[in-house]
mmCIF file of the C-alpha atoms, coordinates in Angstrom:
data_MODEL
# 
_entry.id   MODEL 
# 
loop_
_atom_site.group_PDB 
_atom_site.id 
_atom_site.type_symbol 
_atom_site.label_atom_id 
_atom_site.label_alt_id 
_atom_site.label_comp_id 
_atom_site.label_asym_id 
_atom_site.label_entity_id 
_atom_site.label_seq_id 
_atom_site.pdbx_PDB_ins_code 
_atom_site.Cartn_x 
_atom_site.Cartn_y 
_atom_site.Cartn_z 
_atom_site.occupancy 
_atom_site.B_iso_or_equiv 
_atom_site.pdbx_formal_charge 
_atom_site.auth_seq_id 
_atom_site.auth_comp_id 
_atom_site.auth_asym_id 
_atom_site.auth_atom_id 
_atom_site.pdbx_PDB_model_num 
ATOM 1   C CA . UNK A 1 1   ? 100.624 101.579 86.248 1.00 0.00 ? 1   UNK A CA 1 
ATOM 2   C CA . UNK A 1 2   ? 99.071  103.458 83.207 1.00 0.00 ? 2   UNK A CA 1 
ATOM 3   C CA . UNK A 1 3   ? 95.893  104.369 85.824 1.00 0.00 ? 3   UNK A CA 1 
ATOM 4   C CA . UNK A 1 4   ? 97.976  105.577 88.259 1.00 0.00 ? 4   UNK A CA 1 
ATOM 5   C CA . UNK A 1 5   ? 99.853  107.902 86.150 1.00 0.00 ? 5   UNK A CA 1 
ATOM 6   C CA . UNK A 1 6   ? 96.584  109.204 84.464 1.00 0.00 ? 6   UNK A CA 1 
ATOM 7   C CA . UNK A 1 7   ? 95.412  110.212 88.127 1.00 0.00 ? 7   UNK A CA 1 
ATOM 8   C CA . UNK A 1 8   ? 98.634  112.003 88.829 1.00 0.00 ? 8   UNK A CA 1 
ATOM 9   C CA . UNK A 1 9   ? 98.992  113.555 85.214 1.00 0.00 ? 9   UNK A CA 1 
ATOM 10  C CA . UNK A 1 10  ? 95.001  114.744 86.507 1.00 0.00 ? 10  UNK A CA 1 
ATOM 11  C CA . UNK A 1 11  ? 95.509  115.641 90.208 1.00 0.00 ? 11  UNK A CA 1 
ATOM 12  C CA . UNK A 1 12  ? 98.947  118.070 88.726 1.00 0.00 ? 12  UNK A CA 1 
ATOM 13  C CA . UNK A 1 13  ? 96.696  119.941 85.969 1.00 0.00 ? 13  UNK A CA 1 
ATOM 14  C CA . UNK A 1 14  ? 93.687  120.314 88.266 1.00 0.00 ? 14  UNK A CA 1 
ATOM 15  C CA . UNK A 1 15  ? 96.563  121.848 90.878 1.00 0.00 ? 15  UNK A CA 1 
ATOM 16  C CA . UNK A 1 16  ? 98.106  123.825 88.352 1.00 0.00 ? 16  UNK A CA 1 
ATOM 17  C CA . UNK A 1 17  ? 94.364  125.134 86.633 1.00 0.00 ? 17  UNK A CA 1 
ATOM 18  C CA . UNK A 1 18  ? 93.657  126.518 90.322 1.00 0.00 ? 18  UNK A CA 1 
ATOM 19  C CA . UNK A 1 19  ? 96.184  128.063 91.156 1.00 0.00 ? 19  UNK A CA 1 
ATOM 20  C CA . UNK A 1 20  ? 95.545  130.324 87.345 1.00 0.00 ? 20  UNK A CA 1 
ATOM 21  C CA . UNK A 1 21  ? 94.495  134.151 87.697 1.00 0.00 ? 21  UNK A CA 1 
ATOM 22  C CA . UNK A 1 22  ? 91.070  134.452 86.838 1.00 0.00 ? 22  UNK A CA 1 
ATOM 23  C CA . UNK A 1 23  ? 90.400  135.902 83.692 1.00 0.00 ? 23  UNK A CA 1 
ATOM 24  C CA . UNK A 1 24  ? 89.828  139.887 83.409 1.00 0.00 ? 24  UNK A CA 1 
ATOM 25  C CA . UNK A 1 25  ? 86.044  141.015 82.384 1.00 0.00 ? 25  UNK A CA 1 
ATOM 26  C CA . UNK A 1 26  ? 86.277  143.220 79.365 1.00 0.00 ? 26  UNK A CA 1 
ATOM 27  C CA . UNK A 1 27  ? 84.715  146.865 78.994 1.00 0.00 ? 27  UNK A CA 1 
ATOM 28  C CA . UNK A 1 28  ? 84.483  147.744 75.394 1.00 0.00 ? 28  UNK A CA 1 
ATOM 29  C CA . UNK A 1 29  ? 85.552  151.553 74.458 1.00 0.00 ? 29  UNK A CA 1 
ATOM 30  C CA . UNK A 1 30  ? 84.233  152.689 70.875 1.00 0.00 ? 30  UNK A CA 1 
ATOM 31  C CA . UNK A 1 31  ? 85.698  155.273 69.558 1.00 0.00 ? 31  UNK A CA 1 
ATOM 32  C CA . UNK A 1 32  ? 83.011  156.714 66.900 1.00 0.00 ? 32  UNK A CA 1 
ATOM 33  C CA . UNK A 1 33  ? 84.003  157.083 63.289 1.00 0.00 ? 33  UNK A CA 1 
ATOM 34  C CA . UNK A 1 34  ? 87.156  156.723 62.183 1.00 0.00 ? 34  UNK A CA 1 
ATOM 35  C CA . UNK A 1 35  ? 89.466  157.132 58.734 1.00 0.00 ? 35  UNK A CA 1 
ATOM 36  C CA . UNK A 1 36  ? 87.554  158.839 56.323 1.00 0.00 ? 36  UNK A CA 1 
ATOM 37  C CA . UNK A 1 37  ? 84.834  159.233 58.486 1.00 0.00 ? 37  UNK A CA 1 
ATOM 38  C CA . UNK A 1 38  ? 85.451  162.338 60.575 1.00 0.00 ? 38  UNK A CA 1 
ATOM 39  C CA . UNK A 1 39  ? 81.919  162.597 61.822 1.00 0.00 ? 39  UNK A CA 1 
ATOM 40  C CA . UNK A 1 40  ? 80.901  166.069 63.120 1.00 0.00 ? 40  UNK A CA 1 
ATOM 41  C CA . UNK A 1 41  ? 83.388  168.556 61.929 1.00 0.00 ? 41  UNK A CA 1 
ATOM 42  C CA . UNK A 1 42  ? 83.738  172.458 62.714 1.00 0.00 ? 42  UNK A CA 1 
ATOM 43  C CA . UNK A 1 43  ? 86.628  174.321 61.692 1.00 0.00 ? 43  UNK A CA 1 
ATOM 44  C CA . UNK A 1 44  ? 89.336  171.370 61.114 1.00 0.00 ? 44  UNK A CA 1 
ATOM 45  C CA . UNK A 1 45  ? 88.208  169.958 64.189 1.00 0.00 ? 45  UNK A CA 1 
ATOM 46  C CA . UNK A 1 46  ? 86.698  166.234 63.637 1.00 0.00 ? 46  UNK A CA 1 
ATOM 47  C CA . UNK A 1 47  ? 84.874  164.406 66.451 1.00 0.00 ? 47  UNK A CA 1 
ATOM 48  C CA . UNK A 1 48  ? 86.486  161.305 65.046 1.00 0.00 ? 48  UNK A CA 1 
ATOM 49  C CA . UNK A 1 49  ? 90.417  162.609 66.243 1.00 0.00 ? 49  UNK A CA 1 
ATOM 50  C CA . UNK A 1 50  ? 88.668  164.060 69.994 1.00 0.00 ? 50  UNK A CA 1 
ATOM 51  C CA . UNK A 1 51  ? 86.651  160.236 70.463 1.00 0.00 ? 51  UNK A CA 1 
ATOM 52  C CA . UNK A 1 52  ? 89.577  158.433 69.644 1.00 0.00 ? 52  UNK A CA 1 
ATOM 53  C CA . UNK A 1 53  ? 92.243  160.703 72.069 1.00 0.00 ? 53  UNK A CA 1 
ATOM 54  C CA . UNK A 1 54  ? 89.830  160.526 74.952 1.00 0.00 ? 54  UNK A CA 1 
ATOM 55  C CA . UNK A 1 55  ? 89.228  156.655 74.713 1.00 0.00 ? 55  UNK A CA 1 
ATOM 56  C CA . UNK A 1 56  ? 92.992  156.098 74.519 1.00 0.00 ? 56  UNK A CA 1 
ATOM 57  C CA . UNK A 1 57  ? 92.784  158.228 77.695 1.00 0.00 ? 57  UNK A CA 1 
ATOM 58  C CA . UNK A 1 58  ? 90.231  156.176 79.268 1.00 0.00 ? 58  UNK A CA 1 
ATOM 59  C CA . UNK A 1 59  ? 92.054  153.235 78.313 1.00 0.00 ? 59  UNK A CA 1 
ATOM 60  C CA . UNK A 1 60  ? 95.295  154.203 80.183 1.00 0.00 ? 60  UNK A CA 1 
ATOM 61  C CA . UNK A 1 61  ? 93.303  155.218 83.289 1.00 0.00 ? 61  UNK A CA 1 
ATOM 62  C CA . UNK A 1 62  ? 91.769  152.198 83.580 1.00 0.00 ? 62  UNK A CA 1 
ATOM 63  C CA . UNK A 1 63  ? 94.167  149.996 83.661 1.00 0.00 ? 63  UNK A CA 1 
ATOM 64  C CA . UNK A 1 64  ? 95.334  150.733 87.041 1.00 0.00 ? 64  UNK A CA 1 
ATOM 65  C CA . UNK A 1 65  ? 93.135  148.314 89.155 1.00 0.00 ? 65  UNK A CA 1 
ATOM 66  C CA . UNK A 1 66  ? 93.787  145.260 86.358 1.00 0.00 ? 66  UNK A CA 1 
ATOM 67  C CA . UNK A 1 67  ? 90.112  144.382 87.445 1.00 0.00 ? 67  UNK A CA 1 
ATOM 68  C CA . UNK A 1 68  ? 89.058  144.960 83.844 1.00 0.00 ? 68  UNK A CA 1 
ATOM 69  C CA . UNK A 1 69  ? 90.529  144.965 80.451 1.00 0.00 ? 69  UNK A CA 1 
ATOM 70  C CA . UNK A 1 70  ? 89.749  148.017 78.489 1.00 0.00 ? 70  UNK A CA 1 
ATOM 71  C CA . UNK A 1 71  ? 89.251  147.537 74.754 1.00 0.00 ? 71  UNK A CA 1 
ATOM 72  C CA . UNK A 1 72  ? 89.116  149.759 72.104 1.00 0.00 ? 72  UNK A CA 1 
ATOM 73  C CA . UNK A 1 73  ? 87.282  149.243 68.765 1.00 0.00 ? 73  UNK A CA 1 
ATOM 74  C CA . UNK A 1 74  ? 90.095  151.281 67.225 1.00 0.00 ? 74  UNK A CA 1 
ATOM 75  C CA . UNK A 1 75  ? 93.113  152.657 68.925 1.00 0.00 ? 75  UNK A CA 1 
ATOM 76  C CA . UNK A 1 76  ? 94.035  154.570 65.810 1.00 0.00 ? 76  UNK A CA 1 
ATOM 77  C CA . UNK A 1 77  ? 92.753  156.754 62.860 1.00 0.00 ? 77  UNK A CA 1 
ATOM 78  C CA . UNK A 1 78  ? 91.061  153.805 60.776 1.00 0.00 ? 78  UNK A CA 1 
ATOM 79  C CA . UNK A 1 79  ? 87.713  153.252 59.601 1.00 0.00 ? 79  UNK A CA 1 
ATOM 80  C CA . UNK A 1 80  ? 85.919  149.668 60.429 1.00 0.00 ? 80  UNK A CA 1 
ATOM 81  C CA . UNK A 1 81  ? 81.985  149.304 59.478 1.00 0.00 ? 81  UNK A CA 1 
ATOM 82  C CA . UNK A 1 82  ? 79.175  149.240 62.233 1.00 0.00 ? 82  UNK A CA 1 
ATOM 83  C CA . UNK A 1 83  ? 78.829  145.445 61.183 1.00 0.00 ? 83  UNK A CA 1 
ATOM 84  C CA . UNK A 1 84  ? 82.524  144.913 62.009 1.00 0.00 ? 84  UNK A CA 1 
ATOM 85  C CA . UNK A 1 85  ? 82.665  147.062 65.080 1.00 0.00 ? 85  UNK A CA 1 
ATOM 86  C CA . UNK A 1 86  ? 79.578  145.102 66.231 1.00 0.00 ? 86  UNK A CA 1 
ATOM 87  C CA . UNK A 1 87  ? 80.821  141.570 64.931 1.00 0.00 ? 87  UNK A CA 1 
ATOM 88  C CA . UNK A 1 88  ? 84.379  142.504 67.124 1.00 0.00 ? 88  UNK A CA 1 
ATOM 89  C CA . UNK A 1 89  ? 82.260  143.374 70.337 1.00 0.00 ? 89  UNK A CA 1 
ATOM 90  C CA . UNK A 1 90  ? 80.020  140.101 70.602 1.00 0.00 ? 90  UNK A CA 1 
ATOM 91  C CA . UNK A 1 91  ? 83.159  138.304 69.682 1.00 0.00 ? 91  UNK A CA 1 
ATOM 92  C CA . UNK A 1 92  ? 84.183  139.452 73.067 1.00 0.00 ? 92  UNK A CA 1 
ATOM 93  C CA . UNK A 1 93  ? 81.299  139.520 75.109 1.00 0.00 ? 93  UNK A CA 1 
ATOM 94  C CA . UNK A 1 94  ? 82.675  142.337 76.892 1.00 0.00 ? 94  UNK A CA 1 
ATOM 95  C CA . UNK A 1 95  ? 80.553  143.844 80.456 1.00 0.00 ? 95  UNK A CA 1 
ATOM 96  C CA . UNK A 1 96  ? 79.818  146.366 78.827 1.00 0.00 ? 96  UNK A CA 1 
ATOM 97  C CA . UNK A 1 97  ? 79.804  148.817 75.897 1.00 0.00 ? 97  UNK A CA 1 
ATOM 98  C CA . UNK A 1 98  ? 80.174  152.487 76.008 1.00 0.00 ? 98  UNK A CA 1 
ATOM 99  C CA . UNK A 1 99  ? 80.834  154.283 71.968 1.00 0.00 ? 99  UNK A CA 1 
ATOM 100 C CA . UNK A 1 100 ? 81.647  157.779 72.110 1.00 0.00 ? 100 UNK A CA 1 
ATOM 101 C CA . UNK A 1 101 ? 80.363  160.579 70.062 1.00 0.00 ? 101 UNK A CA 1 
ATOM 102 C CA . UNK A 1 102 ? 79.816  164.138 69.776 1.00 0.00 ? 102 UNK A CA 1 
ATOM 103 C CA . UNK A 1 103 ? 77.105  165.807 69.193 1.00 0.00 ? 103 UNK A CA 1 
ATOM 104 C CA . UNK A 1 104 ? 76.071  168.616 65.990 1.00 0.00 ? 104 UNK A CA 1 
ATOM 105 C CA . UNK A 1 105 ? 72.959  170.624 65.048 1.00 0.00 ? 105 UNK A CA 1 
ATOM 106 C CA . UNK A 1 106 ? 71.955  171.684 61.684 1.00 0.00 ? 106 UNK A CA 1 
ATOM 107 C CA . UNK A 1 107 ? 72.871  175.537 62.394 1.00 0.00 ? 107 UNK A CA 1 
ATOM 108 C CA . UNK A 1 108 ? 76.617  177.028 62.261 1.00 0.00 ? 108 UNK A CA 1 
ATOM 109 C CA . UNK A 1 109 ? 76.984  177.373 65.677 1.00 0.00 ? 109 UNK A CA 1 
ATOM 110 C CA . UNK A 1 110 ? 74.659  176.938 68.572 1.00 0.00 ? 110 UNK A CA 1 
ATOM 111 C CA . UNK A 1 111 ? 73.774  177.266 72.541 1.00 0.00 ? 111 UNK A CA 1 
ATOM 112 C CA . UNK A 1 112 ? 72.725  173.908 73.157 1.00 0.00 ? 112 UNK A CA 1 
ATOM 113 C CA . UNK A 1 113 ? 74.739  172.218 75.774 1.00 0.00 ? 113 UNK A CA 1 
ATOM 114 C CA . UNK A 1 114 ? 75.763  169.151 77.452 1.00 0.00 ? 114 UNK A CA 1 
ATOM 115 C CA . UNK A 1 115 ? 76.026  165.282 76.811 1.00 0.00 ? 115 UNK A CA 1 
ATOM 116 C CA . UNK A 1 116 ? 72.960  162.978 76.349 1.00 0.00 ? 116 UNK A CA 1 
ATOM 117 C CA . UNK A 1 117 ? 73.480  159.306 76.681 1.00 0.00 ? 117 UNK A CA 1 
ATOM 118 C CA . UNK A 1 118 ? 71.157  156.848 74.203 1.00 0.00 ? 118 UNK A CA 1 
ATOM 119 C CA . UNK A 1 119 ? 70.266  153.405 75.877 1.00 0.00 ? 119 UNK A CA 1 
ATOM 120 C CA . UNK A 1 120 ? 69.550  149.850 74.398 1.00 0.00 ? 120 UNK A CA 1 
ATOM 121 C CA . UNK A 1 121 ? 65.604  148.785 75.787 1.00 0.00 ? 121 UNK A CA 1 
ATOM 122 C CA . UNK A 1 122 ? 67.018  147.023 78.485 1.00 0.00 ? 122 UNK A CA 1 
ATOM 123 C CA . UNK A 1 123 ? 67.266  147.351 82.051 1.00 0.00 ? 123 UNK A CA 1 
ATOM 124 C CA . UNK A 1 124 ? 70.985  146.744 82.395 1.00 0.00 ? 124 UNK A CA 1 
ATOM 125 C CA . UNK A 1 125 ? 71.435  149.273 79.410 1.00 0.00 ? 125 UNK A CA 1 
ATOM 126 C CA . UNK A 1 126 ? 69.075  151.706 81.210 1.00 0.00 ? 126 UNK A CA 1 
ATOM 127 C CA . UNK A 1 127 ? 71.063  150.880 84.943 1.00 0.00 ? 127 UNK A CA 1 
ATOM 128 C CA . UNK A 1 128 ? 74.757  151.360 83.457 1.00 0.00 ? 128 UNK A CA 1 
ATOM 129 C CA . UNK A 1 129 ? 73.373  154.818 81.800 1.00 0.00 ? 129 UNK A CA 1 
ATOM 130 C CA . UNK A 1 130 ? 72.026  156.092 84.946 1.00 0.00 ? 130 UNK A CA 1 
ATOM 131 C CA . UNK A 1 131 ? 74.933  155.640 86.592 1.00 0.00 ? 131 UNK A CA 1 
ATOM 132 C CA . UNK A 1 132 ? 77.077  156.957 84.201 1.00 0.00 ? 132 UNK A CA 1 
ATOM 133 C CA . UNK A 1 133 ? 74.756  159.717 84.004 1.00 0.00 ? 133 UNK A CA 1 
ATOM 134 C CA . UNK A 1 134 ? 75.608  160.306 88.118 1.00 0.00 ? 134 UNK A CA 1 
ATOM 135 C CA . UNK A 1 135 ? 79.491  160.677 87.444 1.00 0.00 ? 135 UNK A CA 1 
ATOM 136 C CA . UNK A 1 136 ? 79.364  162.684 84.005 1.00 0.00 ? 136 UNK A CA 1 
ATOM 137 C CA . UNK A 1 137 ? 76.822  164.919 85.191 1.00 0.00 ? 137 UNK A CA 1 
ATOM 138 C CA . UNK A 1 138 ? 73.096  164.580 85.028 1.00 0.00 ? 138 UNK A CA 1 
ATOM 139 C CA . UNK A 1 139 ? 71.580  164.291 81.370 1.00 0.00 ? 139 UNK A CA 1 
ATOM 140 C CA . UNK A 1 140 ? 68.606  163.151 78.948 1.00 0.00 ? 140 UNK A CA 1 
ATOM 141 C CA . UNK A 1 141 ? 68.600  159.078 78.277 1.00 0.00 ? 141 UNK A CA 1 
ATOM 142 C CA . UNK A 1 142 ? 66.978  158.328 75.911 1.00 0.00 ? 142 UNK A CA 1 
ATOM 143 C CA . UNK A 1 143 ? 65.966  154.286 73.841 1.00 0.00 ? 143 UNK A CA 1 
ATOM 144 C CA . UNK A 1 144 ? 67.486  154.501 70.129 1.00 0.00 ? 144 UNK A CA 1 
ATOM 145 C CA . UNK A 1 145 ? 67.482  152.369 67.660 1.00 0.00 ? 145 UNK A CA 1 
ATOM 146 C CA . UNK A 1 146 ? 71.153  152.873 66.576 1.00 0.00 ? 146 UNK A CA 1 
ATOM 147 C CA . UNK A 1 147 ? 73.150  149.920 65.084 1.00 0.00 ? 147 UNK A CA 1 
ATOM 148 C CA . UNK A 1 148 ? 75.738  149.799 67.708 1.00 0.00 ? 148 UNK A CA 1 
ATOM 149 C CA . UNK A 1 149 ? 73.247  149.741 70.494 1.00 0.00 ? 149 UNK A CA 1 
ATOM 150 C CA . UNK A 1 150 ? 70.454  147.475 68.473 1.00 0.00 ? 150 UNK A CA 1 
ATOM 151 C CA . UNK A 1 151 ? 73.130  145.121 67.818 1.00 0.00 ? 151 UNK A CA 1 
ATOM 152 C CA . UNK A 1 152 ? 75.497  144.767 70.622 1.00 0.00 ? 152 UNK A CA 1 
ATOM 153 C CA . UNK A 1 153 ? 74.884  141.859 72.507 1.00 0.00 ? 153 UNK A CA 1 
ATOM 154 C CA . UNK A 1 154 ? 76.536  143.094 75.785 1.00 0.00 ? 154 UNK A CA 1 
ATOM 155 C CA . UNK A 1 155 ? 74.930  145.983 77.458 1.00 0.00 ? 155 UNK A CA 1 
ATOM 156 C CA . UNK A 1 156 ? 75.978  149.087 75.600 1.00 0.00 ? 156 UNK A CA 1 
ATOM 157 C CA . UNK A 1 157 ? 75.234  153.060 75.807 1.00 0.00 ? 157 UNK A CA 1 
ATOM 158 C CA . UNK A 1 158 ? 76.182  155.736 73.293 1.00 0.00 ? 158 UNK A CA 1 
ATOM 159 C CA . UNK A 1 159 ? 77.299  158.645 74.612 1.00 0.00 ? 159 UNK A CA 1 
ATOM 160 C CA . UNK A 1 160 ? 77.222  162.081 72.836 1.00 0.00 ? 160 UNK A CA 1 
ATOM 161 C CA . UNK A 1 161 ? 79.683  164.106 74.959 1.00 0.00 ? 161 UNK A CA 1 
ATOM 162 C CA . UNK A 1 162 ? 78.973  167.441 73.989 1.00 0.00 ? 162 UNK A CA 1 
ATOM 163 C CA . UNK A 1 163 ? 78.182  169.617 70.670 1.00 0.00 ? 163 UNK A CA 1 
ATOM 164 C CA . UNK A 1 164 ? 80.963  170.348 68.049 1.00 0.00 ? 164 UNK A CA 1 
ATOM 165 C CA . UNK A 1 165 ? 79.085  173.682 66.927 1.00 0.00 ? 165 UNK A CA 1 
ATOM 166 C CA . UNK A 1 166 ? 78.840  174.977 70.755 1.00 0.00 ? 166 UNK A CA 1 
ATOM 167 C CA . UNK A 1 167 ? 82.257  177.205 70.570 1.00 0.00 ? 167 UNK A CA 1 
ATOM 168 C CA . UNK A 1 168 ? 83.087  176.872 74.663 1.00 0.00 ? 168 UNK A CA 1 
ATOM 169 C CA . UNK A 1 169 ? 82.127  172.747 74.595 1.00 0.00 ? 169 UNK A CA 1 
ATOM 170 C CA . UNK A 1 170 ? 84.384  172.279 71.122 1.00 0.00 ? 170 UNK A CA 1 
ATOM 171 C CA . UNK A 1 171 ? 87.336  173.979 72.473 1.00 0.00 ? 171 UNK A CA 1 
ATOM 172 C CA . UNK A 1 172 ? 86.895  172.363 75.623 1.00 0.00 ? 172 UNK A CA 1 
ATOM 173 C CA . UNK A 1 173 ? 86.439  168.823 74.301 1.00 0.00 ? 173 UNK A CA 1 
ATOM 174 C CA . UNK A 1 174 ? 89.526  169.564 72.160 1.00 0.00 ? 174 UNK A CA 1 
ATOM 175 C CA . UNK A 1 175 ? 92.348  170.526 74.759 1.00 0.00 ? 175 UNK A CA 1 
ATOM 176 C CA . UNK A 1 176 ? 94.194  168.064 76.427 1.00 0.00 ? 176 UNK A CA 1 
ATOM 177 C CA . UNK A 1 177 ? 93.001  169.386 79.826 1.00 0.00 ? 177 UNK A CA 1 
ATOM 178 C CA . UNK A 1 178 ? 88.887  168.751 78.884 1.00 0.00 ? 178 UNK A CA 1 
ATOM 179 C CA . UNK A 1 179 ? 90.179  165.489 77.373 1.00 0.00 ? 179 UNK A CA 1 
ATOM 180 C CA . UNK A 1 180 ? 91.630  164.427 80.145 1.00 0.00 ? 180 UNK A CA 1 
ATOM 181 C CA . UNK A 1 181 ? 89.195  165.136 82.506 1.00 0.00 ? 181 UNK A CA 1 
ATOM 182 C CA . UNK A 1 182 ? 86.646  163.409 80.227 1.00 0.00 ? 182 UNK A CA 1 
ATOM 183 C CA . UNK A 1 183 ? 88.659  160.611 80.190 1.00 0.00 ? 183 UNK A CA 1 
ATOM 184 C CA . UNK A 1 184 ? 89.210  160.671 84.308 1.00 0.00 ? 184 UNK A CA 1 
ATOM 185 C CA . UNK A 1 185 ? 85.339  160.767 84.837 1.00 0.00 ? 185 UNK A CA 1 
ATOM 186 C CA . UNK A 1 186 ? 84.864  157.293 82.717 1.00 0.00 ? 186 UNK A CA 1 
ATOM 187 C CA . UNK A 1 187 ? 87.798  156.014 84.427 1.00 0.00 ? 187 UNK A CA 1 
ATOM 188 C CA . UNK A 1 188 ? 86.085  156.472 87.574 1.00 0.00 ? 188 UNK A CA 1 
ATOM 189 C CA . UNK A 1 189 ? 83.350  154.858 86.315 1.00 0.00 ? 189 UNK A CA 1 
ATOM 190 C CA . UNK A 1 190 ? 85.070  151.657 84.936 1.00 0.00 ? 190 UNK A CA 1 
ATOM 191 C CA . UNK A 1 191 ? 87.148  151.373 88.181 1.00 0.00 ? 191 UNK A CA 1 
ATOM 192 C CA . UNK A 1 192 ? 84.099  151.604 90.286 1.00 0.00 ? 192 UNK A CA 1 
ATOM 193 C CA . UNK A 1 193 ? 82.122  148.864 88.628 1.00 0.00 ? 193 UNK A CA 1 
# 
């Protein structure tokens, strides 16, 4: 009697285990900087406030497939170590990983233009940057040794969306318009994976 009870304890959790939704795959959204940390900074304006809106953006845009789960390393203004934002990825063995920056030169303001995107040596690093690179618009990739990219275990690019001291990119990158538009073009690119 206790057999036969076992086996229909078993057949009703295998039937109830198959019938589960399969679990979401995770992209990973980091938001550079953070808290006292502003990053590159022209006039008031901190990368560290534009990253963060536009990967709360991407976030919400995402979600609208439910094919992935969208996380953020920070959803608001606080600061968290490389090591921990690093540490929190792996933990989660997302897809992938895609940080967002924004670019500076040394001079007061500058022409230089345009977003560059900084790859892990690894082919699936290299693939999801050249296909990023298709839907942002064409740009440099380049291998870097950064911490976030040397240390993520997932594939991950770092993406520097534009430069701070280029007047026409900073107030772009700052309205909610340029944001959002950022923000659509990721989206895209999550939703088509």
């Amino acid at each position: 009697m206790k057999a036969l009870k076992l086996l229909v304890v078993s057949f009703a959790s295998a039937a109830l285990l198959s019938f589960s939704t399969e679990t979401k795959k995770i992209i990973v959204i980091d938001a550079g900087h953070g808290g006292n940390d502003f990053g590159a900074n022209v006039n008031g304006i901190s990368e560290k406030d534009m990253v963060l809106n536009i990967a709360q953006q991407i976030k919400k845009a995402s979600d609208k497939d439910g094919k992935y789960e969208v996380v953020l390393t920070r959803s608001d203004d606080t600061y968290a170590t490389l090591t921990e934002r690093t540490e929190q990825i792996n933990k989660l063995n997302p897809e992938m990983v895609i940080s967002l920056h924004i670019n500076r030169t040394p001079e007061a303001n500058t022409n230089k233009s345009g977003h560059e995107i900084f790859i892990q040596k690894t082919s699936e690093s290299k693939s999801l940057a050249q296909k990023l690179s298709k839907k942002l618009g064409e740009c440099s990739i380049k291998e870097e040794n950064l911490h976030i990219l040397r240390n993520s275990k997932s594939p991950a690019v770092l993406v520097e969306l534009g430069y701070i001291n280029n007047t026409k990119e900073r107030e772009y990158m700052n309205s909610s318009d340029g944001q959002r538009e950022i923000a659509q073009k990721f989206a895209d690119f999550i939703n088509e994976q």
